[in-house]
Tab-separated table of C-alpha atoms and ligand atoms in Angstrom:
chain	number	residue	atom	x	y	z
I	1	MET	CA	4.397	132.835	-105.748
I	2	ASP	CA	1.152	130.904	-105.171
I	3	ARG	CA	-1.656	133.063	-104.299
I	4	SER	CA	-3.552	130.210	-102.834
I	5	GLY	CA	-1.359	130.503	-99.676
I	6	PHE	CA	-2.596	133.914	-98.633
I	7	ASN	CA	-4.839	133.918	-95.547
I	8	VAL	CA	-8.395	134.805	-95.404
I	9	ASN	CA	-7.777	138.454	-94.261
I	10	PHE	CA	-5.544	139.156	-97.158
I	11	LEU	CA	-7.846	137.818	-99.696
I	12	SER	CA	-10.840	139.558	-98.390
I	13	ASN	CA	-8.959	142.789	-98.516
I	14	LEU	CA	-8.014	142.098	-102.060
I	15	LEU	CA	-11.625	141.650	-102.931
I	16	THR	CA	-12.631	144.770	-101.176
I	17	VAL	CA	-9.965	146.622	-103.086
I	18	GLY	CA	-11.101	144.963	-106.420
I	19	LEU	CA	-8.358	146.380	-108.566
I	20	PHE	CA	-7.084	143.342	-110.481
I	21	ALA	CA	-5.705	144.640	-113.839
I	22	SER	CA	-6.998	142.945	-116.864
I	23	TRP	CA	-4.532	140.250	-117.537
I	24	ASN	CA	-3.544	139.298	-120.997
I	25	PRO	CA	0.032	138.775	-121.551
I	26	SER	CA	0.161	139.910	-125.165
I	27	GLU	CA	-2.064	143.011	-124.384
I	28	GLN	CA	0.192	143.837	-121.324
I	29	HIS	CA	3.305	143.560	-123.467
I	30	ALA	CA	1.919	145.990	-125.997
I	31	LYS	CA	0.817	148.320	-123.358
I	32	CYS	CA	4.118	148.133	-121.539
I	33	LEU	CA	6.076	149.094	-124.675
I	34	ALA	CA	3.834	151.887	-125.345
I	35	LEU	CA	4.993	153.613	-122.121
I	36	LYS	CA	8.242	154.339	-123.822
I	37	SER	CA	6.728	157.213	-125.688
I	38	SER	CA	3.621	157.964	-123.583
I	39	LEU	CA	5.251	158.838	-120.134
I	40	ALA	CA	5.777	162.572	-119.494
I	41	LEU	CA	7.028	163.109	-116.001
I	42	GLN	CA	8.629	166.017	-114.293
I	43	ASN	CA	12.366	166.248	-114.302
I	44	THR	CA	12.411	162.643	-115.523
I	45	THR	CA	13.788	160.761	-118.420
I	46	ILE	CA	12.659	157.263	-119.311
I	47	LEU	CA	15.821	155.252	-119.897
I	48	ASP	CA	14.215	152.172	-121.115
I	49	VAL	CA	10.933	150.122	-121.089
I	50	SER	CA	10.932	146.406	-121.550
I	51	TYR	CA	8.598	143.485	-120.949
I	52	LEU	CA	10.011	140.648	-118.795
I	53	LYS	CA	8.510	137.161	-118.717
I	54	ALA	CA	7.799	135.065	-115.495
I	55	ASP	CA	10.640	133.013	-114.148
I	56	SER	CA	13.278	134.549	-116.354
I	57	THR	CA	16.746	135.870	-115.659
I	58	LEU	CA	17.548	139.531	-116.322
I	59	LYS	CA	21.017	140.295	-117.150
I	60	LEU	CA	22.258	143.542	-115.734
I	61	GLN	CA	24.955	145.853	-116.763
I	62	GLY	CA	26.471	148.572	-114.398
I	63	ALA	CA	24.612	147.279	-111.504
I	64	CYS	CA	25.980	145.945	-108.186
I	65	VAL	CA	24.664	142.436	-109.084
I	66	PRO	CA	25.279	140.794	-112.550
I	67	LYS	CA	21.730	139.425	-112.895
I	68	ALA	CA	18.390	139.334	-111.297
I	69	HIS	CA	15.523	136.756	-111.219
I	70	VAL	CA	12.101	137.770	-112.526
I	71	GLY	CA	9.219	136.070	-110.633
I	72	ALA	CA	6.186	137.386	-112.312
I	73	SER	CA	5.610	138.637	-115.765
I	74	LEU	CA	6.024	142.321	-115.719
I	75	CYS	CA	6.631	145.623	-117.446
I	76	ARG	CA	10.081	147.041	-116.454
I	77	VAL	CA	10.320	150.874	-116.501
I	78	GLN	CA	13.915	152.343	-116.087
I	79	PHE	CA	14.023	155.951	-115.398
I	80	VAL	CA	16.160	158.756	-114.099
I	81	THR	CA	14.878	161.827	-112.092
I	82	ASP	CA	16.936	164.945	-111.629
I	83	THR	CA	16.770	166.113	-108.090
I	84	SER	CA	18.937	169.367	-108.480
I	85	GLU	CA	21.329	170.637	-110.992
I	86	THR	CA	24.024	168.291	-109.606
I	87	SER	CA	22.176	165.213	-108.603
I	88	SER	CA	19.703	162.522	-109.866
I	89	VAL	CA	18.145	159.463	-108.866
I	90	ARG	CA	18.113	156.337	-111.027
I	91	ALA	CA	15.242	153.921	-110.418
I	92	GLU	CA	13.149	151.249	-111.943
I	93	ALA	CA	9.596	150.251	-111.344
I	94	TRP	CA	8.442	146.635	-111.927
I	95	LEU	CA	4.965	146.373	-112.794
I	96	PRO	CA	3.368	142.938	-112.695
I	97	ASP	CA	0.793	141.869	-115.206
I	98	GLU	CA	-1.297	140.633	-112.058
I	99	TRP	CA	-1.574	143.724	-110.028
I	100	TYR	CA	-3.538	143.859	-106.769
I	101	GLY	CA	-3.703	147.739	-106.761
I	102	ARG	CA	-0.767	148.262	-104.418
I	103	PHE	CA	2.346	150.227	-104.651
I	104	LEU	CA	5.696	149.369	-102.893
I	105	GLY	CA	8.950	151.570	-102.589
I	106	VAL	CA	11.910	149.614	-101.489
I	107	GLY	CA	15.170	150.897	-99.729
I	108	ASN	CA	18.934	150.274	-99.942
I	109	GLY	CA	21.708	149.098	-97.706
I	110	GLY	CA	24.989	150.603	-96.266
I	111	LEU	CA	26.114	153.516	-98.151
I	112	GLY	CA	24.533	152.186	-101.302
I	113	GLY	CA	24.114	152.972	-104.148
I	114	CYS	CA	22.601	149.602	-105.305
I	115	ILE	CA	19.157	148.888	-106.849
I	116	ALA	CA	17.741	146.229	-104.727
I	117	TYR	CA	16.766	143.594	-107.421
I	118	ARG	CA	15.772	140.890	-104.900
I	119	ASP	CA	13.307	143.302	-103.371
I	120	LEU	CA	11.936	144.149	-106.776
I	121	GLU	CA	11.444	140.598	-107.420
I	122	TYR	CA	9.902	139.900	-104.053
I	123	GLY	CA	7.525	142.862	-104.415
I	124	SER	CA	6.269	142.121	-107.876
I	125	ALA	CA	5.916	138.505	-107.160
I	126	LEU	CA	3.370	139.532	-104.330
I	127	HIS	CA	1.584	141.661	-106.973
I	128	PHE	CA	2.871	144.936	-105.832
I	129	ALA	CA	3.987	147.487	-108.473
I	130	THR	CA	7.455	147.939	-107.030
I	131	VAL	CA	9.999	150.655	-107.380
I	132	ALA	CA	13.648	150.574	-106.399
I	133	SER	CA	16.338	153.064	-106.800
I	134	ASN	CA	20.034	153.676	-106.598
I	135	ASN	CA	19.642	156.204	-103.793
I	136	GLY	CA	21.268	158.881	-105.726
I	137	HIS	CA	24.613	157.341	-106.685
I	138	ASP	CA	26.082	154.083	-107.896
I	139	GLY	CA	28.012	151.637	-105.928
I	140	GLY	CA	28.545	150.863	-102.344
I	141	THR	CA	31.154	153.566	-101.402
I	142	GLY	CA	30.718	157.233	-99.918
I	143	ILE	CA	33.188	158.842	-102.379
I	144	HIS	CA	30.202	160.125	-104.391
I	145	PHE	CA	29.361	162.446	-101.300
I	146	LEU	CA	32.692	164.389	-101.764
I	147	ASN	CA	31.984	167.796	-102.741
I	148	ASN	CA	28.432	167.125	-103.585
I	149	PRO	CA	25.800	168.069	-101.022
I	150	GLU	CA	22.874	167.226	-103.180
I	151	VAL	CA	23.948	163.594	-103.606
I	152	LEU	CA	24.101	163.611	-99.890
I	153	ASN	CA	20.452	164.920	-99.813
I	154	ASP	CA	19.420	162.157	-101.997
I	155	PHE	CA	20.997	159.477	-99.792
I	156	ALA	CA	19.746	161.341	-96.594
I	157	TYR	CA	16.113	161.734	-97.510
I	158	ARG	CA	15.111	162.344	-101.120
I	159	SER	CA	15.584	159.185	-103.052
I	160	ILE	CA	12.580	157.367	-101.391
I	161	HIS	CA	10.477	160.358	-102.034
I	162	VAL	CA	11.311	160.195	-105.690
I	163	GLU	CA	10.403	156.533	-105.866
I	164	ALA	CA	6.924	157.504	-104.313
I	165	VAL	CA	6.231	160.561	-106.425
I	166	ILE	CA	7.407	159.420	-109.844
I	167	GLY	CA	6.593	155.753	-109.112
I	168	LYS	CA	3.018	156.436	-108.438
I	169	GLN	CA	2.544	158.431	-111.637
I	170	ILE	CA	4.072	155.618	-113.745
I	171	VAL	CA	1.831	153.105	-111.949
I	172	ALA	CA	-1.179	155.324	-112.618
I	173	LYS	CA	-0.381	155.669	-116.446
I	174	TYR	CA	0.282	152.044	-116.886
I	175	TYR	CA	-2.736	150.484	-115.086
I	176	GLY	CA	-5.085	153.453	-115.682
I	177	GLN	CA	-5.564	154.148	-112.110
I	178	PRO	CA	-3.648	155.293	-109.127
I	179	PRO	CA	-2.477	152.725	-106.461
I	180	SER	CA	-5.127	152.023	-103.734
I	181	LYS	CA	-2.557	151.810	-101.072
I	182	SER	CA	1.183	152.626	-100.852
I	183	TYR	CA	3.695	150.709	-98.827
I	184	TYR	CA	7.510	150.868	-98.185
I	185	VAL	CA	9.893	148.099	-97.151
I	186	GLY	CA	13.636	148.227	-96.366
I	187	CYS	CA	16.280	147.077	-93.787
I	188	SER	CA	19.257	148.533	-92.157
I	189	THR	CA	19.989	151.729	-94.251
I	190	GLY	CA	16.365	150.982	-95.811
I	191	GLY	CA	15.094	150.985	-92.305
I	192	ARG	CA	16.443	154.495	-91.928
I	193	GLN	CA	15.107	155.524	-95.219
I	194	GLY	CA	11.611	154.415	-94.142
I	195	THR	CA	11.822	156.065	-90.840
I	196	GLN	CA	13.122	159.218	-92.526
I	197	THR	CA	10.280	159.148	-95.028
I	198	ALA	CA	7.577	158.863	-92.173
I	199	LEU	CA	9.166	161.826	-90.598
I	200	LYS	CA	9.577	163.992	-93.576
I	201	TYR	CA	7.036	162.796	-96.158
I	202	PRO	CA	4.230	161.340	-94.087
I	203	GLU	CA	1.921	161.333	-97.116
I	204	ASP	CA	4.060	159.150	-99.225
I	205	PHE	CA	3.196	155.774	-97.670
I	206	ASP	CA	0.231	154.207	-95.940
I	207	GLY	CA	2.341	151.431	-94.340
I	208	ILE	CA	6.110	151.391	-93.591
I	209	LEU	CA	8.100	148.473	-92.702
I	210	ALA	CA	11.362	149.553	-91.457
I	211	GLY	CA	13.796	146.613	-90.413
I	212	ALA	CA	16.874	147.054	-88.278
I	213	PRO	CA	16.840	150.733	-88.882
I	214	ALA	CA	20.118	152.627	-89.003
I	215	THR	CA	18.585	155.397	-87.109
I	216	ASP	CA	20.703	157.803	-85.126
I	217	PHE	CA	23.025	157.445	-88.030
I	218	ASN	CA	26.082	159.453	-87.042
I	219	HIS	CA	26.235	157.807	-83.805
I	220	LEU	CA	25.809	154.228	-85.295
I	221	LEU	CA	28.712	154.817	-87.486
I	222	HIS	CA	30.771	156.418	-84.383
I	223	TRP	CA	29.720	153.048	-82.441
I	224	THR	CA	30.971	150.928	-85.390
I	225	GLY	CA	34.297	152.719	-85.211
I	226	MET	CA	34.679	152.622	-81.600
I	227	LEU	CA	34.098	148.912	-81.384
I	228	ALA	CA	36.880	148.358	-83.784
I	229	ARG	CA	39.085	150.796	-81.968
I	230	HIS	CA	38.381	148.806	-78.631
I	231	VAL	CA	39.341	145.517	-80.066
I	232	GLY	CA	42.387	147.025	-81.995
I	233	GLY	CA	40.881	146.680	-85.505
I	234	LEU	CA	41.419	150.158	-86.692
I	235	ASN	CA	45.016	149.740	-87.781
I	236	GLY	CA	45.913	146.166	-88.387
I	237	PRO	CA	44.574	142.899	-87.015
I	238	PRO	CA	42.152	142.879	-83.950
I	239	ILE	CA	43.397	141.647	-80.581
I	240	ILE	CA	40.788	139.130	-80.499
I	241	SER	CA	41.098	136.210	-83.076
I	242	PRO	CA	38.072	134.489	-84.663
I	243	GLU	CA	38.759	131.382	-82.935
I	244	MET	CA	38.794	133.412	-79.591
I	245	TRP	CA	35.531	134.839	-80.575
I	246	LYS	CA	34.053	131.399	-80.836
I	247	ALA	CA	35.222	130.764	-77.290
I	248	ILE	CA	33.727	134.002	-76.179
I	249	ALA	CA	30.346	133.251	-77.822
I	250	GLN	CA	30.370	129.741	-75.952
I	251	GLU	CA	30.979	131.553	-72.646
I	252	VAL	CA	28.201	134.226	-73.423
I	253	LEU	CA	25.876	131.189	-73.884
I	254	ASN	CA	27.096	129.388	-70.714
I	255	GLN	CA	26.287	132.434	-68.735
I	256	CYS	CA	23.259	133.667	-70.408
I	257	ASP	CA	21.457	131.203	-72.579
I	258	GLY	CA	19.398	129.682	-69.629
I	259	LEU	CA	18.130	132.970	-68.375
I	260	ASP	CA	14.869	132.651	-70.559
I	261	GLY	CA	14.266	129.048	-69.212
I	262	VAL	CA	15.577	127.109	-72.155
I	263	ARG	CA	19.309	126.210	-73.218
I	264	ASP	CA	18.499	126.406	-76.901
I	265	GLY	CA	21.566	128.493	-78.062
I	266	ILE	CA	19.483	131.578	-78.014
I	267	ILE	CA	19.388	134.468	-75.707
I	268	THR	CA	15.949	135.767	-75.730
I	269	GLU	CA	16.660	139.091	-73.891
I	270	PRO	CA	20.295	140.005	-74.318
I	271	ASP	CA	19.657	143.124	-72.114
I	272	ALA	CA	19.260	140.679	-69.135
I	273	CYS	CA	22.620	139.222	-69.843
I	274	ASP	CA	25.277	140.488	-67.367
I	275	PHE	CA	28.152	138.924	-69.213
I	276	ARG	CA	31.417	138.539	-67.227
I	277	PRO	CA	34.438	138.270	-69.668
I	278	GLU	CA	36.663	137.673	-66.619
I	279	ALA	CA	35.558	134.117	-66.541
I	280	LEU	CA	37.730	133.411	-69.406
I	281	MET	CA	40.729	135.354	-68.173
I	282	CYS	CA	44.088	133.412	-68.136
I	283	THR	CA	45.002	132.142	-64.901
I	284	ALA	CA	48.616	131.331	-65.804
I	285	GLU	CA	50.451	131.663	-69.231
I	286	GLU	CA	48.543	133.129	-72.099
I	287	ASN	CA	47.801	130.199	-74.447
I	288	GLY	CA	45.480	131.561	-77.055
I	289	LYS	CA	42.477	129.916	-75.289
I	290	CYS	CA	42.109	132.255	-72.456
I	291	LEU	CA	41.731	136.010	-72.416
I	292	THR	CA	44.525	138.450	-71.691
I	293	ARG	CA	43.634	141.472	-69.531
I	294	PRO	CA	43.542	143.884	-72.448
I	295	GLN	CA	41.156	141.582	-74.250
I	296	VAL	CA	38.972	141.392	-71.176
I	297	GLU	CA	39.059	145.209	-70.892
I	298	ALA	CA	38.201	145.416	-74.667
I	299	LEU	CA	35.077	143.262	-74.042
I	300	ARG	CA	34.022	145.202	-71.081
I	301	LYS	CA	33.950	148.302	-73.360
I	302	ILE	CA	32.037	146.826	-76.408
I	303	TYR	CA	29.490	145.370	-73.974
I	304	SER	CA	28.838	148.685	-72.434
I	305	PRO	CA	26.873	151.454	-73.987
I	306	ILE	CA	28.691	154.634	-75.144
I	307	TYR	CA	28.021	157.597	-72.978
I	308	SER	CA	29.252	161.255	-73.223
I	309	ALA	CA	28.683	163.631	-70.342
I	310	GLY	CA	25.932	161.606	-69.111
I	311	GLU	CA	24.050	161.321	-72.534
I	312	LEU	CA	23.566	158.008	-74.190
I	313	ILE	CA	25.357	158.092	-77.540
I	314	TYR	CA	24.733	154.505	-78.525
I	315	PRO	CA	23.662	151.206	-76.704
I	316	ARG	CA	25.884	148.211	-76.266
I	317	PHE	CA	26.977	145.424	-78.564
I	318	ASP	CA	24.384	142.707	-77.985
I	319	PRO	CA	25.816	139.711	-75.889
I	320	GLY	CA	25.493	136.886	-78.412
I	321	ALA	CA	26.163	138.778	-81.597
I	322	ASP	CA	29.087	137.769	-83.639
I	323	GLY	CA	32.121	139.653	-82.380
I	324	ALA	CA	34.345	138.553	-85.306
I	325	PHE	CA	32.057	140.939	-87.437
I	326	ILE	CA	33.734	143.992	-85.511
I	327	GLY	CA	36.214	145.718	-87.770
I	328	GLY	CA	34.724	143.970	-90.969
I	329	PRO	CA	33.392	145.636	-94.091
I	330	THR	CA	30.931	147.919	-92.298
I	331	LEU	CA	33.966	149.755	-90.726
I	332	GLN	CA	34.631	151.292	-94.154
I	333	PHE	CA	31.121	152.882	-93.968
I	334	THR	CA	32.510	154.810	-90.915
I	335	LYS	CA	35.604	155.887	-92.755
I	336	ASP	CA	33.795	157.022	-95.785
I	337	TRP	CA	31.234	158.766	-94.030
I	338	LEU	CA	33.559	160.718	-91.844
I	339	GLN	CA	35.884	161.516	-94.901
I	340	TYR	CA	33.528	162.237	-97.763
I	341	ALA	CA	30.435	163.426	-95.993
I	342	VAL	CA	31.391	164.990	-92.669
I	343	LEU	CA	35.002	166.262	-93.310
I	344	ASN	CA	34.523	166.498	-97.186
I	345	THR	CA	38.199	165.816	-97.863
I	346	THR	CA	40.254	163.662	-99.939
I	347	GLU	CA	42.819	162.861	-97.232
I	348	PHE	CA	41.795	161.415	-93.876
I	349	ASP	CA	43.962	159.390	-91.522
I	350	PHE	CA	41.396	156.974	-90.075
I	351	SER	CA	43.986	155.893	-87.449
I	352	THR	CA	43.229	159.092	-85.568
I	353	PHE	CA	39.570	158.075	-85.253
I	354	GLY	CA	38.047	158.841	-81.808
I	355	PRO	CA	35.225	160.683	-79.944
I	356	GLU	CA	36.130	164.095	-81.559
I	357	HIS	CA	34.846	162.746	-84.775
I	358	ARG	CA	31.429	161.938	-83.448
I	359	LYS	CA	31.150	165.841	-82.298
I	360	MET	CA	32.127	166.791	-85.819
I	361	ALA	CA	29.515	164.369	-87.309
I	362	ASP	CA	26.856	165.659	-84.887
I	363	ALA	CA	27.736	169.382	-85.888
I	364	VAL	CA	27.547	168.771	-89.621
I	365	ASN	CA	24.928	166.058	-89.671
I	366	PRO	CA	25.175	165.897	-93.549
I	367	GLY	CA	21.890	166.064	-95.302
I	368	GLY	CA	20.080	165.699	-91.856
I	369	ILE	CA	21.087	162.062	-91.763
I	370	ALA	CA	20.679	161.463	-88.155
I	371	THR	CA	17.152	160.380	-88.292
I	372	PHE	CA	16.686	160.490	-84.565
I	373	ASP	CA	13.445	162.266	-84.058
I	374	GLY	CA	10.354	160.833	-82.152
I	375	ASP	CA	7.749	163.156	-83.792
I	376	LEU	CA	5.807	160.770	-85.998
I	377	SER	CA	2.746	162.673	-85.271
I	378	ALA	CA	2.050	163.693	-88.958
I	379	PHE	CA	2.463	160.053	-90.116
I	380	ARG	CA	0.207	158.725	-87.258
I	381	ASP	CA	-2.436	161.311	-87.850
I	382	ARG	CA	-2.734	160.609	-91.550
I	383	GLY	CA	-3.526	157.119	-90.548
I	384	GLY	CA	-0.077	155.539	-91.365
I	385	LYS	CA	1.004	152.273	-89.864
I	386	PHE	CA	4.612	151.611	-88.940
I	387	LEU	CA	6.054	148.144	-88.425
I	388	THR	CA	9.634	147.603	-87.321
I	389	TYR	CA	11.747	144.649	-86.335
I	390	HIS	CA	15.266	143.921	-84.969
I	391	GLY	CA	17.310	140.795	-84.455
I	392	ARG	CA	18.783	140.388	-81.108
I	393	VAL	CA	22.142	139.127	-82.434
I	394	ASP	CA	22.733	141.974	-84.974
I	395	PRO	CA	26.303	142.664	-84.924
I	396	ALA	CA	25.923	145.682	-87.379
I	397	ILE	CA	23.278	147.685	-85.391
I	398	ALA	CA	22.607	146.974	-81.809
I	399	SER	CA	19.085	145.825	-81.081
I	400	GLY	CA	19.086	148.242	-78.127
I	401	ASN	CA	18.685	151.186	-80.667
I	402	ALA	CA	15.257	149.839	-81.667
I	403	LYS	CA	14.143	150.025	-78.158
I	404	ARG	CA	15.662	153.336	-77.665
I	405	VAL	CA	13.973	154.918	-80.856
I	406	TYR	CA	10.542	153.259	-79.583
I	407	ASN	CA	10.808	154.966	-76.279
I	408	LEU	CA	11.854	158.185	-78.133
I	409	VAL	CA	8.677	158.124	-80.215
I	410	ALA	CA	6.776	157.302	-77.046
I	411	ARG	CA	7.933	160.005	-74.844
I	412	THR	CA	7.543	162.499	-77.846
I	413	LEU	CA	4.121	161.710	-78.690
I	414	GLY	CA	3.079	160.712	-75.178
I	415	PRO	CA	0.549	157.765	-75.352
I	416	ALA	CA	0.550	155.019	-72.966
I	417	SER	CA	1.180	152.656	-75.759
I	418	LEU	CA	2.267	153.047	-79.486
I	419	ASP	CA	0.311	150.133	-80.530
I	420	ALA	CA	-2.322	152.189	-82.545
I	421	PHE	CA	0.239	152.840	-85.261
I	422	TYR	CA	3.712	151.691	-84.496
I	423	ARG	CA	4.908	148.273	-83.428
I	424	LEU	CA	8.346	146.784	-82.921
I	425	PHE	CA	9.048	143.197	-82.989
I	426	LEU	CA	12.413	142.016	-81.455
I	427	VAL	CA	13.461	138.660	-82.903
I	428	PRO	CA	15.874	136.535	-80.704
I	429	GLY	CA	18.572	134.800	-82.451
I	430	MET	CA	18.271	136.915	-85.621
I	431	ASP	CA	21.335	138.423	-87.321
I	432	HIS	CA	21.379	141.628	-89.187
I	433	CYS	CA	18.116	141.783	-91.079
I	434	VAL	CA	18.009	138.054	-91.867
I	435	GLY	CA	19.794	134.830	-90.818
I	436	GLY	CA	20.991	133.382	-87.625
I	437	PRO	CA	20.010	130.508	-85.464
I	438	GLY	CA	16.533	131.958	-84.429
I	439	ALA	CA	13.192	131.881	-86.038
I	440	ALA	CA	14.521	134.471	-88.410
I	441	SER	CA	12.443	133.987	-91.499
I	442	PHE	CA	9.168	135.894	-91.469
I	443	GLY	CA	8.683	137.437	-94.884
I	444	GLN	CA	10.879	140.285	-94.443
I	445	LEU	CA	12.923	141.418	-97.536
I	446	GLY	CA	15.985	139.420	-98.221
I	447	GLY	CA	14.802	136.500	-95.970
I	448	THR	CA	13.149	133.445	-97.320
I	449	ASN	CA	9.401	133.534	-97.126
I	450	ALA	CA	8.647	130.449	-95.112
I	451	VAL	CA	4.795	130.802	-94.919
I	452	ASN	CA	2.693	132.968	-97.102
I	453	ALA	CA	0.212	134.121	-94.672
I	454	SER	CA	0.028	137.425	-92.671
I	455	THR	CA	0.594	135.591	-89.524
I	456	HIS	CA	4.055	134.460	-90.747
I	457	ASN	CA	4.795	137.342	-93.274
I	458	ILE	CA	5.350	140.722	-91.770
I	459	LEU	CA	4.833	142.446	-95.114
I	460	LEU	CA	1.431	140.742	-95.585
I	461	ALA	CA	0.654	141.619	-91.890
I	462	LEU	CA	1.288	145.307	-92.767
I	463	VAL	CA	-1.150	145.054	-95.667
I	464	ASP	CA	-3.827	143.474	-93.223
I	465	TRP	CA	-3.215	146.307	-90.776
I	466	VAL	CA	-3.401	149.130	-93.306
I	467	GLU	CA	-6.284	147.678	-95.409
I	468	GLY	CA	-8.222	145.504	-92.855
I	469	GLY	CA	-7.487	147.297	-89.663
I	470	VAL	CA	-6.122	144.030	-88.143
I	471	ALA	CA	-2.972	144.836	-86.258
I	472	PRO	CA	-0.488	142.155	-85.779
I	473	ASP	CA	-0.221	140.891	-82.104
I	474	THR	CA	2.626	138.623	-82.889
I	475	VAL	CA	4.884	137.683	-85.944
I	476	THR	CA	5.560	134.013	-86.268
I	477	GLY	CA	9.162	133.204	-87.424
I	478	THR	CA	10.553	130.071	-88.970
I	479	ALA	CA	13.952	128.818	-87.953
I	480	PRO	CA	16.510	127.188	-90.419
I	481	ASP	CA	15.393	123.723	-88.936
I	482	GLY	CA	11.717	124.471	-89.660
I	483	ALA	CA	10.801	125.193	-85.981
I	484	THR	CA	8.474	128.163	-85.553
I	485	ARG	CA	8.501	130.816	-82.817
I	486	VAL	CA	6.171	133.587	-81.934
I	487	HIS	CA	7.966	137.089	-81.860
I	488	CYS	CA	6.701	139.452	-79.269
I	489	ARG	CA	5.914	143.144	-79.856
I	490	TYR	CA	8.001	145.575	-77.552
I	491	PRO	CA	7.560	146.209	-74.533
I	492	GLN	CA	5.840	142.809	-74.164
I	493	ARG	CA	8.140	139.968	-73.101
I	494	SER	CA	8.852	136.620	-74.696
I	495	VAL	CA	8.188	134.066	-71.836
I	496	TRP	CA	8.841	130.293	-71.746
I	497	ASP	CA	5.882	128.451	-70.397
I	498	GLY	CA	7.472	125.033	-70.201
I	499	ALA	CA	6.269	123.989	-73.621
I	500	ALA	CA	6.502	127.039	-75.975
I	501	TYR	CA	7.362	130.847	-75.912
I	502	ALA	CA	4.362	133.186	-75.304
I	503	CYS	CA	4.064	136.902	-75.089
I	504	GLU	CA	3.400	138.674	-71.748
I	505	ALA	CA	2.564	142.205	-71.134
S	601	CA	CA1	17.840	130.246	-74.452
């Protein structure tokens, strides 16, 4: 990645930090291999150390992906840290030759289990010493949680702490000095991990970027199961076909696209959309192009929040999000979580799934997974900065949950505004973590990095905030067609002024 693209703030911060490592490839190569015998870390075994050349392909064995791209020349340190007598976290550090003095921990996805190689590449190419882990188990299923509460603990709160504690020691040994600042990035489960880390280990990171956080985890998985139950997808095919979902998506746009002032295929504020599925109801014979009454009733349910005895359990499915996603691969997370983590059993009939399983999950709350706690005071008071974002057509995690968590933090801590340390950017037209028709590329992990400046790259914006005290007012995203749009921080609103979107308090 070209350094010349960085904006002035970012460069000036680098000069202030002044921690460029001496950079001589053959020297770095030798220093790297020397780590094999010189690293002595608590509860940790060094599995391998290798020097990787820039722009090369790394073949992987036993990983979730067969290969990884290496952007910058770097030292790769693979290690495993025992976290108890029955659990361990396997991880690797990618230490770029050209290091700007910063540490970066990265998260995982789903119930994984998978070292995030693209994130390792992304971070190291931006000159961070970057560490990723397997989250305490290998692969994407929950079977490893069965009869193993310590593996659950790694998943729920410990693996990122291992990355920080052991990773920073590896960095200090290799470069001869500790990192100047430490950052974390992750999305989905990674967003939950970042949130959990801010709550539980506030000293680990100076800046945390938590995308589409899977916070209130038990309720999220309950909602995922209930959506499938409503559309009949728990046992067999859903009652709404993919073709019908396309017709529903069109009708949602017919009713709500124009609410923001522009018919552009994007609903800026889905919470303003009072979608009436009855508009598509069959007036005569069912013909596959209109909705039956059970289908209308199912839509009424998914577009309503889940309440229990007056308590909000989880927000509604966002109008505009892809309904065909319901009952898809993420439903397995709900089943695995209930079976292996909550019920801890080898036999579970998922067809019986219902509200009583939420109560069981709440009661057990394995590993303290919930991550629904507004007390970020320790992280705030140590000067930490928290950036979060959420796509408004995210079918995997309702964007209403991001608002809900923001307001939980606000009423727990009590300030008029969280702007001083916590900012949430809502991204119209963005799917889960990345993608969608909106201006969904802004330097978040997994997304393409359209413009390498802190105005357009939320990771660099976090660096500017932590190191330069310049907080991002907006984040500019780039759409698939190259168009850009300014995204607003909650609770500001995105308003069309006749020519462009602007943010209004
Ligand atoms: Ca619109």
